[in-house]
Amino acid sequence: MATQRNLLSRSLQAAKSRCRYHQSLRGISSASAPELPPFGYEPKPYNGPLADQVLEKRKKYLGPSLFHYYQKPLNIVEGKMQYLFDESGKRYLDAFAGIVTVSCGHCHPDVLGAIVEQSKLLQHATTIYLHHTIADFAEELASKMPGNLKVVYFVNSGTEANELAMLMARLYSGNLGMLALRNAYHGGSASTIGLTALNTWKYPIPQGEIHHVVNPNPYRGVFGSDANQYAEDVKDHVDHGTSGQVAGFIAETIQGVGGAVELAPGYLKLVYDIVRKAGGVCIADEVQTGFGRTGSHYWGFETQGVTPDIVTMAKGIGNGLPLGAVVTTPAIANVMAQKIQFNTFGGNPVCSAGGLAVLKVLDKEQRQKHCADVGSHLIQRLRDLQQRHDLIGDVRGRGLMVGIELVTDRKEKTPAKAETA
Amino acid sequence: MQRFATRRGICGTGVQRWRRCLSQLAQKTEENEVYVPKIPSFDYSPPAYKGPTAEEILRKRKDCLSPSMFTFYKKPLNVVHGKMQYLFDENGRRYLDAFGGIATVCCGHCHPDVVKAIVDQTNQLQHSTILYLNHAITDFADALASKLPGDLKVVFFTNSGTEANELAMMMARLYTGCHDIISLRNAYHGNAAGTMGATAQSNWKFNVVQSGVHHAVNPDPYRGIFGSDGEKYAKDIEDLIQFGTSGHVAGFISEAIQGVGGIVELAAGYLPAAYSSVKKAGGLCISDEVQAGFGRTGSHFWGFESHGVVPDIVTMAKGIGNGIPLGAVVTTPKIAEVLTRRSYFNTFGGNPVCTAAGLAVLKVIKREKLQENAHVVGSYLKDRLCALKDKHEIIGDVRGSGMMLGVELVTDRHLKTPAKTEILHVMDQMKDMGVLIGKGGFFGNVFRITPPLCFTKDDA
């Protein structure tokens, strides 16, 4: 329960929506309850198990650590573009997108078509044989990257991508120490837990040499928006906490799980410089910010005017398909060639076909621009709300990655956990 | 798998004999006759392929994909379509798939029931995460748990075998409060930081910190120092615990039949003795069923069952979804509780499409009696391979169970010198004849035969 509350109070992110999104919070009254925009689509009738039955089975078979939203958990059975439907056919506006994952829209016809067609032809053979989908997708993905970022590795999740990135950083640099930001989330496996810096997710196990630097959080950070001072902390860590040489630095440009926290402007440029001087590589975790979500740019790191050495991605890359990727430079990739690096499911025909379809949809439907338009409109309306309601401490983010922080006291910034729930 | 093996041509009488005999892994009738059997007929025509050719793909792979990515065969194969136990290349040529995408395709490529489940669910809902309820994940978890003995009933879904093993290792460490894990030399458990530690073949281990893992002597009946004496090998576990750890360990992980390591069956009597030592030291026993699970061994549904043990944690992937990216960890409620100390969350894990596919796979295995088929056809194939072994010196060992078989090639039966180059030549020959087979083992000299479980006697 506490975990659930933490999650709720920390993040609220909007999915791609074409409509006005009205926010109503408990304790905040509005003249009349707004309605969802009309949507000319009827969901298929649902005859499967109901919420109570599903919940019971979950408790029995899926472990006590599995949590869910809402006092009365929602049984989601169908999705169409920006809407989800529950067991009784009720329509919901999905402003969370399965945690920033459904990028094109639930069951987007183009993506569906690609998945279905490929599933009928060949689901799986592995990369020991050739297949065109993985090559086509890699080429298209690499073309979206700046600089020398052109070698693609396919994996099955963001966690796997960050694991691989960390391995590359350590091998390439020959150093061990990794730097990550407090409040970051990079994965749930034993090693990525080390990079992750939110205690909710960190199990008490050895996590290797990781240094967590002060978070350049403009709202709560001790230096406000002053990137220089935050960057000094990084230098401090390197000089005093490491041998002077590090393996690498990893950051999300807008922290997702951590609450849509944008890094103070100019921060990454300064830090990348420090890290590279210490022999390390710079990793951009684009699992949530990638693929045009920020509106202004295709990749989150571009908003800070930097070019990383390794980029990791997942979530939106496949509109919900289990897919992740790491893109890096040939020099770093060559170091990986010392041994065999193989992923059985990674780059399988169906996920690659789905991924390629996603890239095409994003381009064809100009989703990045759309994120900028709708996102700025949304943020403006939220800021208006913020003027009227003290409970809203901060409105932040860009494009369709938006956060609203609720506080019971604007000066103290006391988290309004119960109110958010 | 040997990346470094070159593709030189082989000359010599050894290969000539080999060419004559090894086709379809079938027997030839007479010593001097050159007999090239055909793969069984199959009433199906693949759709015409109009996509990029092998050369174009290879070029793109070199440009855009990992330089450590490798292919089989002198002329890499562009596989574009699959149907049951057959694969088709860009020219529509049909091949018998005796490798199953590395022991992964269990029901058969594009099995209609599995494809239907995937397509139906994809049209309904691809992804929402477990923050919301959905019946696909619970139906599958229920069905999967019912296949496991004892108190093994709590399921965690991941996206790969590596993720599953990572989670299993973390749970063992959390549950016991200890860090040391024991695995077997020649094992393969994954490629992330923790699982790379448990993996024990230098080819797969990068030069990074891999702490807390101890590798025990491999109970390999063919190459191991104690032959088939399982209990003698198990003493090494005792030794490791007493001398290499604090006396208490987090756990022990093993495959019931080593896959990547070359289809090495653990010596009889080993696992019960090893499990006993580990449990005495407070550790948990993890069974990696990524390759051996789901009826592949024929005699049992799970590999560990053939050793008469019940593990504390079971990990699975590969065959679980007939090729869809899915993995799972099943354990007891007591052990599962450790994860409540913090939050463990897997965004894609347990998504509706993959779990719907997983459930369809279980149903197909049951309805089409694939485990029994694996047993019958697998035993038949093994007998034929053993007969081949009697005839040909180059076959050092035939081993395995059901449809997880290995054929080890050696240039000298006494010294067991791995026949690294010969095997490549034969693999290529077999491809020319229309049979795709796998390769593994530390020296890369073992044929791995892990076909889709719908393989027939005719195929064999």
mmCIF file with all atom_site columns, C-alpha atoms in Angstrom, chain A residues 179-261:
data_model
loop_
_atom_site.group_PDB
_atom_site.id
_atom_site.type_symbol
_atom_site.label_atom_id
_atom_site.label_alt_id
_atom_site.label_comp_id
_atom_site.label_asym_id
_atom_site.label_entity_id
_atom_site.label_seq_id
_atom_site.pdbx_PDB_ins_code
_atom_site.Cartn_x
_atom_site.Cartn_y
_atom_site.Cartn_z
_atom_site.occupancy
_atom_site.B_iso_or_equiv
_atom_site.pdbx_formal_charge
_atom_site.auth_seq_id
_atom_site.auth_comp_id
_atom_site.auth_asym_id
_atom_site.auth_atom_id
_atom_site.pdbx_PDB_model_num
ATOM 1  C CA . LEU A 1 179 ? 27.511 7.308  -11.545 1.00 0.00 ? 179 LEU A CA 1
ATOM 2  C CA . ALA A 1 180 ? 23.748 7.666  -11.413 1.00 0.00 ? 180 ALA A CA 1
ATOM 3  C CA . LEU A 1 181 ? 21.307 10.265 -10.122 1.00 0.00 ? 181 LEU A CA 1
ATOM 4  C CA . ARG A 1 182 ? 19.418 10.040 -6.897  1.00 0.00 ? 182 ARG A CA 1
ATOM 5  C CA . ASN A 1 183 ? 15.740 9.495  -7.656  1.00 0.00 ? 183 ASN A CA 1
ATOM 6  C CA . ALA A 1 184 ? 16.572 7.599  -10.851 1.00 0.00 ? 184 ALA A CA 1
ATOM 7  C CA . TYR A 1 185 ? 15.011 4.357  -12.012 1.00 0.00 ? 185 TYR A CA 1
ATOM 8  C CA . HIS A 1 186 ? 16.928 2.137  -14.391 1.00 0.00 ? 186 HIS A CA 1
ATOM 9  C CA . GLY A 1 187 ? 15.652 -1.377 -13.858 1.00 0.00 ? 187 GLY A CA 1
ATOM 10 C CA . GLY A 1 188 ? 14.665 -4.184 -11.521 1.00 0.00 ? 188 GLY A CA 1
ATOM 11 C CA . SER A 1 189 ? 17.420 -6.757 -11.907 1.00 0.00 ? 189 SER A CA 1
ATOM 12 C CA . ALA A 1 190 ? 20.108 -7.181 -9.299  1.00 0.00 ? 190 ALA A CA 1
ATOM 13 C CA . SER A 1 191 ? 22.621 -4.917 -11.055 1.00 0.00 ? 191 SER A CA 1
ATOM 14 C CA . THR A 1 192 ? 20.284 -2.278 -12.397 1.00 0.00 ? 192 THR A CA 1
ATOM 15 C CA . ILE A 1 193 ? 18.892 -2.008 -8.879  1.00 0.00 ? 193 ILE A CA 1
ATOM 16 C CA . GLY A 1 194 ? 22.313 -0.590 -8.130  1.00 0.00 ? 194 GLY A CA 1
ATOM 17 C CA . LEU A 1 195 ? 21.808 2.217  -10.639 1.00 0.00 ? 195 LEU A CA 1
ATOM 18 C CA . THR A 1 196 ? 18.229 2.779  -9.502  1.00 0.00 ? 196 THR A CA 1
ATOM 19 C CA . ALA A 1 197 ? 18.181 5.238  -6.651  1.00 0.00 ? 197 ALA A CA 1
ATOM 20 C CA . LEU A 1 198 ? 14.797 5.118  -4.981  1.00 0.00 ? 198 LEU A CA 1
ATOM 21 C CA . ASN A 1 199 ? 14.695 2.891  -1.931  1.00 0.00 ? 199 ASN A CA 1
ATOM 22 C CA . THR A 1 200 ? 11.278 1.424  -2.780  1.00 0.00 ? 200 THR A CA 1
ATOM 23 C CA . TRP A 1 201 ? 12.965 -0.555 -5.510  1.00 0.00 ? 201 TRP A CA 1
ATOM 24 C CA . LYS A 1 202 ? 16.283 -1.385 -3.925  1.00 0.00 ? 202 LYS A CA 1
ATOM 25 C CA . TYR A 1 203 ? 16.516 -4.776 -2.291  1.00 0.00 ? 203 TYR A CA 1
ATOM 26 C CA . PRO A 1 204 ? 19.247 -5.253 0.304   1.00 0.00 ? 204 PRO A CA 1
ATOM 27 C CA . ILE A 1 205 ? 21.763 -7.070 -1.873  1.00 0.00 ? 205 ILE A CA 1
ATOM 28 C CA . PRO A 1 206 ? 25.283 -6.196 -3.043  1.00 0.00 ? 206 PRO A CA 1
ATOM 29 C CA . GLN A 1 207 ? 25.110 -3.805 -5.969  1.00 0.00 ? 207 GLN A CA 1
ATOM 30 C CA . GLY A 1 208 ? 28.659 -3.112 -7.005  1.00 0.00 ? 208 GLY A CA 1
ATOM 31 C CA . GLU A 1 209 ? 30.408 0.217  -7.221  1.00 0.00 ? 209 GLU A CA 1
ATOM 32 C CA . ILE A 1 210 ? 27.730 2.819  -7.877  1.00 0.00 ? 210 ILE A CA 1
ATOM 33 C CA . HIS A 1 211 ? 27.849 6.455  -6.800  1.00 0.00 ? 211 HIS A CA 1
ATOM 34 C CA . HIS A 1 212 ? 24.589 8.347  -6.543  1.00 0.00 ? 212 HIS A CA 1
ATOM 35 C CA . VAL A 1 213 ? 25.013 12.056 -7.132  1.00 0.00 ? 213 VAL A CA 1
ATOM 36 C CA . VAL A 1 214 ? 22.765 14.878 -5.974  1.00 0.00 ? 214 VAL A CA 1
ATOM 37 C CA . ASN A 1 215 ? 19.688 15.071 -8.157  1.00 0.00 ? 215 ASN A CA 1
ATOM 38 C CA . PRO A 1 216 ? 19.497 18.249 -10.256 1.00 0.00 ? 216 PRO A CA 1
ATOM 39 C CA . ASN A 1 217 ? 15.828 18.618 -9.363  1.00 0.00 ? 217 ASN A CA 1
ATOM 40 C CA . PRO A 1 218 ? 14.652 22.177 -9.987  1.00 0.00 ? 218 PRO A CA 1
ATOM 41 C CA . TYR A 1 219 ? 11.662 21.821 -7.630  1.00 0.00 ? 219 TYR A CA 1
ATOM 42 C CA . ARG A 1 220 ? 13.117 19.982 -4.658  1.00 0.00 ? 220 ARG A CA 1
ATOM 43 C CA . GLY A 1 221 ? 16.852 20.098 -5.263  1.00 0.00 ? 221 GLY A CA 1
ATOM 44 C CA . VAL A 1 222 ? 19.084 21.974 -2.895  1.00 0.00 ? 222 VAL A CA 1
ATOM 45 C CA . PHE A 1 223 ? 20.537 24.125 -5.704  1.00 0.00 ? 223 PHE A CA 1
ATOM 46 C CA . GLY A 1 224 ? 17.261 24.870 -7.456  1.00 0.00 ? 224 GLY A CA 1
ATOM 47 C CA . SER A 1 225 ? 17.942 25.115 -11.193 1.00 0.00 ? 225 SER A CA 1
ATOM 48 C CA . ASP A 1 226 ? 21.649 25.865 -10.891 1.00 0.00 ? 226 ASP A CA 1
ATOM 49 C CA . ALA A 1 227 ? 23.292 23.221 -13.042 1.00 0.00 ? 227 ALA A CA 1
ATOM 50 C CA . ASN A 1 228 ? 26.818 24.321 -12.159 1.00 0.00 ? 228 ASN A CA 1
ATOM 51 C CA . GLN A 1 229 ? 26.465 23.517 -8.511  1.00 0.00 ? 229 GLN A CA 1
ATOM 52 C CA . TYR A 1 230 ? 24.902 20.147 -9.180  1.00 0.00 ? 230 TYR A CA 1
ATOM 53 C CA . ALA A 1 231 ? 27.718 19.359 -11.593 1.00 0.00 ? 231 ALA A CA 1
ATOM 54 C CA . GLU A 1 232 ? 30.236 20.202 -8.880  1.00 0.00 ? 232 GLU A CA 1
ATOM 55 C CA . ASP A 1 233 ? 28.794 17.352 -6.850  1.00 0.00 ? 233 ASP A CA 1
ATOM 56 C CA . VAL A 1 234 ? 29.567 14.978 -9.657  1.00 0.00 ? 234 VAL A CA 1
ATOM 57 C CA . LYS A 1 235 ? 33.148 16.157 -9.743  1.00 0.00 ? 235 LYS A CA 1
ATOM 58 C CA . ASP A 1 236 ? 33.317 15.731 -5.990  1.00 0.00 ? 236 ASP A CA 1
ATOM 59 C CA . HIS A 1 237 ? 32.201 12.122 -6.255  1.00 0.00 ? 237 HIS A CA 1
ATOM 60 C CA . VAL A 1 238 ? 34.735 11.400 -8.950  1.00 0.00 ? 238 VAL A CA 1
ATOM 61 C CA . ASP A 1 239 ? 37.614 13.063 -7.097  1.00 0.00 ? 239 ASP A CA 1
ATOM 62 C CA . HIS A 1 240 ? 36.879 11.670 -3.671  1.00 0.00 ? 240 HIS A CA 1
ATOM 63 C CA . GLY A 1 241 ? 34.764 8.563  -4.115  1.00 0.00 ? 241 GLY A CA 1
ATOM 64 C CA . THR A 1 242 ? 36.453 6.840  -7.021  1.00 0.00 ? 242 THR A CA 1
ATOM 65 C CA . SER A 1 243 ? 39.947 6.158  -8.266  1.00 0.00 ? 243 SER A CA 1
ATOM 66 C CA . GLY A 1 244 ? 39.546 9.269  -10.381 1.00 0.00 ? 244 GLY A CA 1
ATOM 67 C CA . GLN A 1 245 ? 38.514 7.142  -13.303 1.00 0.00 ? 245 GLN A CA 1
ATOM 68 C CA . VAL A 1 246 ? 34.980 5.912  -13.798 1.00 0.00 ? 246 VAL A CA 1
ATOM 69 C CA . ALA A 1 247 ? 33.147 3.496  -16.067 1.00 0.00 ? 247 ALA A CA 1
ATOM 70 C CA . GLY A 1 248 ? 30.262 5.808  -16.894 1.00 0.00 ? 248 GLY A CA 1
ATOM 71 C CA . PHE A 1 249 ? 27.327 7.989  -16.038 1.00 0.00 ? 249 PHE A CA 1
ATOM 72 C CA . ILE A 1 250 ? 23.687 7.188  -16.706 1.00 0.00 ? 250 ILE A CA 1
ATOM 73 C CA . ALA A 1 251 ? 20.644 9.439  -16.512 1.00 0.00 ? 251 ALA A CA 1
ATOM 74 C CA . GLU A 1 252 ? 17.093 9.786  -17.717 1.00 0.00 ? 252 GLU A CA 1
ATOM 75 C CA . THR A 1 253 ? 16.645 13.281 -19.148 1.00 0.00 ? 253 THR A CA 1
ATOM 76 C CA . ILE A 1 254 ? 13.283 13.461 -17.453 1.00 0.00 ? 254 ILE A CA 1
ATOM 77 C CA . GLN A 1 255 ? 13.086 11.056 -14.546 1.00 0.00 ? 255 GLN A CA 1
ATOM 78 C CA . GLY A 1 256 ? 10.022 8.903  -15.062 1.00 0.00 ? 256 GLY A CA 1
ATOM 79 C CA . VAL A 1 257 ? 9.404  6.747  -12.025 1.00 0.00 ? 257 VAL A CA 1
ATOM 80 C CA . GLY A 1 258 ? 10.971 9.498  -9.967  1.00 0.00 ? 258 GLY A CA 1
ATOM 81 C CA . GLY A 1 259 ? 8.084  11.826 -10.796 1.00 0.00 ? 259 GLY A CA 1
ATOM 82 C CA . ALA A 1 260 ? 8.595  13.481 -14.194 1.00 0.00 ? 260 ALA A CA 1
ATOM 83 C CA . VAL A 1 261 ? 11.560 15.427 -12.851 1.00 0.00 ? 261 VAL A CA 1
#
